[in-house]
Amino acid sequence: MGCSRELIAAVSILQLRHVSAAPWGPALLDDINISLEPGAILGLAGPNGAGKSSLLRLIAGDINSNGGELTLAGRPLSHWTPQQRALRLAFLPQMSLLSFPYTVEEVVLLGRTPHASGNETDRVILEQVLELTDTLDLRHRLYTQLSGGERQRTQLARVFTQIWGEDSLAGKLLLLDEPTSALDLAHQQQILSTVQLLARRGCAVVLAIHDLNLAASIADTVLVLDCGRQVALGSPQQVFTQSLFKEVFQVDVIVSSHPQQGFPLIIPQRSNL
Amino acid sequence: MAVALSSGAVSLSLSEVGRALLDTLFDRGNSQGAVIIGQIRLPRVLLAAVMGATLAMSGAAMQGLFRNPLADPSLIGVTAGASLGAALVIVTGGSLLQGYMGLTLVSAGAFVGGVIAVLFVYRLATSANGTSVATMLLAGIAITAFAGATGSLLEFFADNDMLRRISLWKMGGLDGANYPRLLLASIVSGAMLVLLPRYAGALNALLLGESEARHLGINVDSVKVALITWVAIGVGTSVAMVGTIAFVGLVVPHIVRMLAGPDHRYLLPASALAGALLLVVADTLARVLVAPTELPVGVITAIIGVPFFISLLRNRHHYGLQS
């Protein structure tokens, strides 16, 4: 076991080489190249329809690539059974369709479906994750009666529960599509802190996020997409430049830096109509 | 159960029922009570219980699979296909229809019709990208409409006697109950009772959405095939044995979900139990309300089911269901 874990740490958890995807005819993604080490946080940025969600769904196996090479822990994604993949990879989609009156606790425990860790372990994990997502007070409420932000925290708790473990999380991959879109300021910070905690314990994270200041504050690498193509890849400082925003987002911005933590701060300049 | 056994056109006291049951069990005596209980009422009440359980479990599985608390086994075309199959046999079978043999031919026609309809709906909804549940729902509606129209066409050409048999058959009834039927129904129902709970975890995950279930390690496509197959067999058998019985598959899982929540680990067995209970009660009412004749049990379940269902719809917010 120890031996195999070292092996996992040596191999990058996620690797895409010249990956393209066109599930419905026109290319959604074209020539994507990324490599993710355990513990790395990759932020996906780009305008609406740039392919951020498509890339996440491609990595999660929802849509198939039709070119290039996509490997999870060194093994082609298509070689994984759903069960094996579910032990390594958790995915939070942008929207949830759940319309049955599960309690919050039941939804979160569904995250343990692929595991056979036993009821006791699952309950321990449940307590920890409910605390980290501030859903302890909601645990007996019905999911269908929650607000948008509360639902998002519940779904986040579910995917955290899926990859949670007592020991190192190296070799696991967390995919988050707009995890903070419905959250208030305090909960945004709390969720991002939890993501950082998971990353410190070895979990690799890919997140699509529209709030670029949040992206800059959490990601150590940013991938900018435009019309399915990879436009820029690098640290937030390298990538977030005035010319990039003009080119990709067609917005004039001032790029400053955070007075304490130093990551780039993006301040848009509104043009009057 | 005991009340169901004791009531009927000939009323028997509970102690008489007990004695008659013992007589039947040990194969002795031919008292009037023993004949009524052993040959007529016992298989009938048991068949009602078994078929009620099958229908309710099928309904629970379909509602989970379609992620729609208002789904019904008839949505995938089983019921309509089975009705058409039965009508076809009644109209074309002619003189073959006499007696016991005729009844089983109609049943076989219903079963085959139901299974063909499901296969057709399933093929329509399956493409290289997997099976679309939404397309299946729409295809089920199309097949139901087609089978209904063809059935009406058959009725148009049928004579009076056939017409009456078709319409009686459509209303559903347990009067054809006997031990061979009961055995067959019990095998199907028993298999479902053992096998469907194995998919409880998968159904729970499926309520989150299909891709979410896949990310939780569920092999969604094989679960779909297995569940649809079992529902087709279960509902096909029940329509073949007792005709179309409305609302058991729809209302029972719904009530159980309100009481016990949507967790399929409890929902499936509890629905089976409640479905059995409902159909036994409905059939008992069907036998005693206008004794010595009988009402079609499908009419009773619909009469109980519809007002209940309407009150459910009106109070759906109360139960945490979305509008």
Short mmCIF file of C-alpha atoms in Angstrom, two decimals, chain A residues 91-195:
data_model
loop_
_atom_site.label_atom_id
_atom_site.label_comp_id
_atom_site.label_asym_id
_atom_site.label_seq_id
_atom_site.Cartn_x
_atom_site.Cartn_y
_atom_site.Cartn_z
CA PHE A 91 -17.34 16.08 -9.39
CA LEU A 92 -19.65 18.92 -8.42
CA PRO A 93 -21.74 19.89 -11.46
CA GLN A 94 -22.97 23.43 -11.91
CA MET A 95 -26.62 22.51 -11.38
CA SER A 96 -28.43 19.86 -9.40
CA LEU A 97 -31.62 18.16 -10.49
CA LEU A 98 -32.49 16.67 -7.12
CA SER A 99 -36.20 17.16 -6.47
CA PHE A 100 -36.88 14.39 -3.94
CA PRO A 101 -37.28 15.28 -0.27
CA TYR A 102 -34.03 13.83 1.05
CA THR A 103 -32.70 15.34 4.23
CA VAL A 104 -29.38 17.18 3.98
CA GLU A 105 -27.69 14.37 5.89
CA GLU A 106 -28.98 11.76 3.44
CA VAL A 107 -27.72 13.76 0.47
CA VAL A 108 -24.27 14.17 2.02
CA LEU A 109 -24.06 10.47 2.91
CA LEU A 110 -24.76 9.57 -0.73
CA GLY A 111 -21.17 10.71 -1.25
CA ARG A 112 -20.09 7.51 0.49
CA THR A 113 -21.92 5.32 -2.07
CA PRO A 114 -18.74 4.06 -3.81
CA HIS A 115 -17.01 3.30 -0.52
CA ALA A 116 -17.43 0.26 1.64
CA SER A 117 -16.00 1.98 4.68
CA GLY A 118 -18.83 1.00 7.02
CA ASN A 119 -21.47 3.03 8.75
CA GLU A 120 -19.26 4.15 11.63
CA THR A 121 -16.50 5.66 9.47
CA ASP A 122 -19.12 7.27 7.25
CA ARG A 123 -20.76 8.97 10.26
CA VAL A 124 -17.40 10.34 11.44
CA ILE A 125 -16.68 11.74 7.99
CA LEU A 126 -20.21 13.16 7.84
CA GLU A 127 -19.69 15.12 11.07
CA GLN A 128 -16.37 16.57 9.88
CA VAL A 129 -17.68 17.58 6.48
CA LEU A 130 -20.93 19.09 7.81
CA GLU A 131 -18.81 21.24 10.09
CA LEU A 132 -16.51 22.37 7.28
CA THR A 133 -19.42 23.36 5.04
CA ASP A 134 -21.45 24.96 7.84
CA THR A 135 -24.37 22.57 7.23
CA LEU A 136 -24.59 21.14 10.75
CA ASP A 137 -27.72 23.17 11.47
CA LEU A 138 -29.31 22.03 8.22
CA ARG A 139 -28.69 18.32 8.67
CA HIS A 140 -32.31 17.32 9.28
CA ARG A 141 -33.87 19.82 6.89
CA LEU A 142 -35.33 18.66 3.57
CA TYR A 143 -33.09 19.44 0.59
CA THR A 144 -36.08 20.57 -1.47
CA GLN A 145 -36.88 23.30 1.06
CA LEU A 146 -33.39 24.86 1.13
CA SER A 147 -32.25 28.12 -0.46
CA GLY A 148 -29.87 28.08 -3.43
CA GLY A 149 -26.79 28.73 -1.31
CA GLU A 150 -27.76 26.09 1.25
CA ARG A 151 -28.26 23.56 -1.55
CA GLN A 152 -24.86 24.41 -2.97
CA ARG A 153 -23.22 23.86 0.42
CA THR A 154 -25.04 20.55 0.75
CA GLN A 155 -23.84 19.38 -2.67
CA LEU A 156 -20.32 20.55 -1.81
CA ALA A 157 -20.49 18.55 1.39
CA ARG A 158 -21.53 15.53 -0.68
CA VAL A 159 -18.50 15.70 -3.01
CA PHE A 160 -16.13 16.43 -0.12
CA THR A 161 -17.53 13.34 1.62
CA GLN A 162 -16.83 11.29 -1.48
CA ILE A 163 -13.08 11.95 -1.49
CA TRP A 164 -12.59 12.38 2.25
CA GLY A 165 -10.20 10.03 3.96
CA GLU A 166 -8.31 9.67 7.22
CA ASP A 167 -4.88 9.51 5.59
CA SER A 168 -3.30 11.27 2.65
CA LEU A 169 -5.54 12.37 -0.19
CA ALA A 170 -2.73 12.06 -2.75
CA GLY A 171 -4.10 10.39 -5.85
CA LYS A 172 -7.53 11.94 -5.51
CA LEU A 173 -9.03 14.55 -7.78
CA LEU A 174 -11.78 17.04 -7.05
CA LEU A 175 -13.63 18.79 -9.88
CA LEU A 176 -15.75 21.80 -8.95
CA ASP A 177 -17.91 23.69 -11.41
CA GLU A 178 -18.75 27.13 -10.00
CA PRO A 179 -18.63 25.97 -6.37
CA THR A 180 -19.19 29.45 -4.94
CA SER A 181 -21.73 30.92 -7.39
CA ALA A 182 -24.63 30.98 -4.89
CA LEU A 183 -22.66 31.57 -1.69
CA ASP A 184 -22.40 34.68 0.47
CA LEU A 185 -19.01 36.21 1.23
CA ALA A 186 -18.40 34.29 4.46
CA HIS A 187 -19.33 30.93 2.96
CA GLN A 188 -17.25 31.60 -0.15
CA GLN A 189 -14.20 32.03 2.05
CA GLN A 190 -15.08 29.01 4.16
CA ILE A 191 -15.50 26.72 1.15
CA LEU A 192 -12.28 27.94 -0.45
CA SER A 193 -10.43 27.34 2.83
CA THR A 194 -11.79 23.79 2.84
CA VAL A 195 -10.62 23.30 -0.75
#
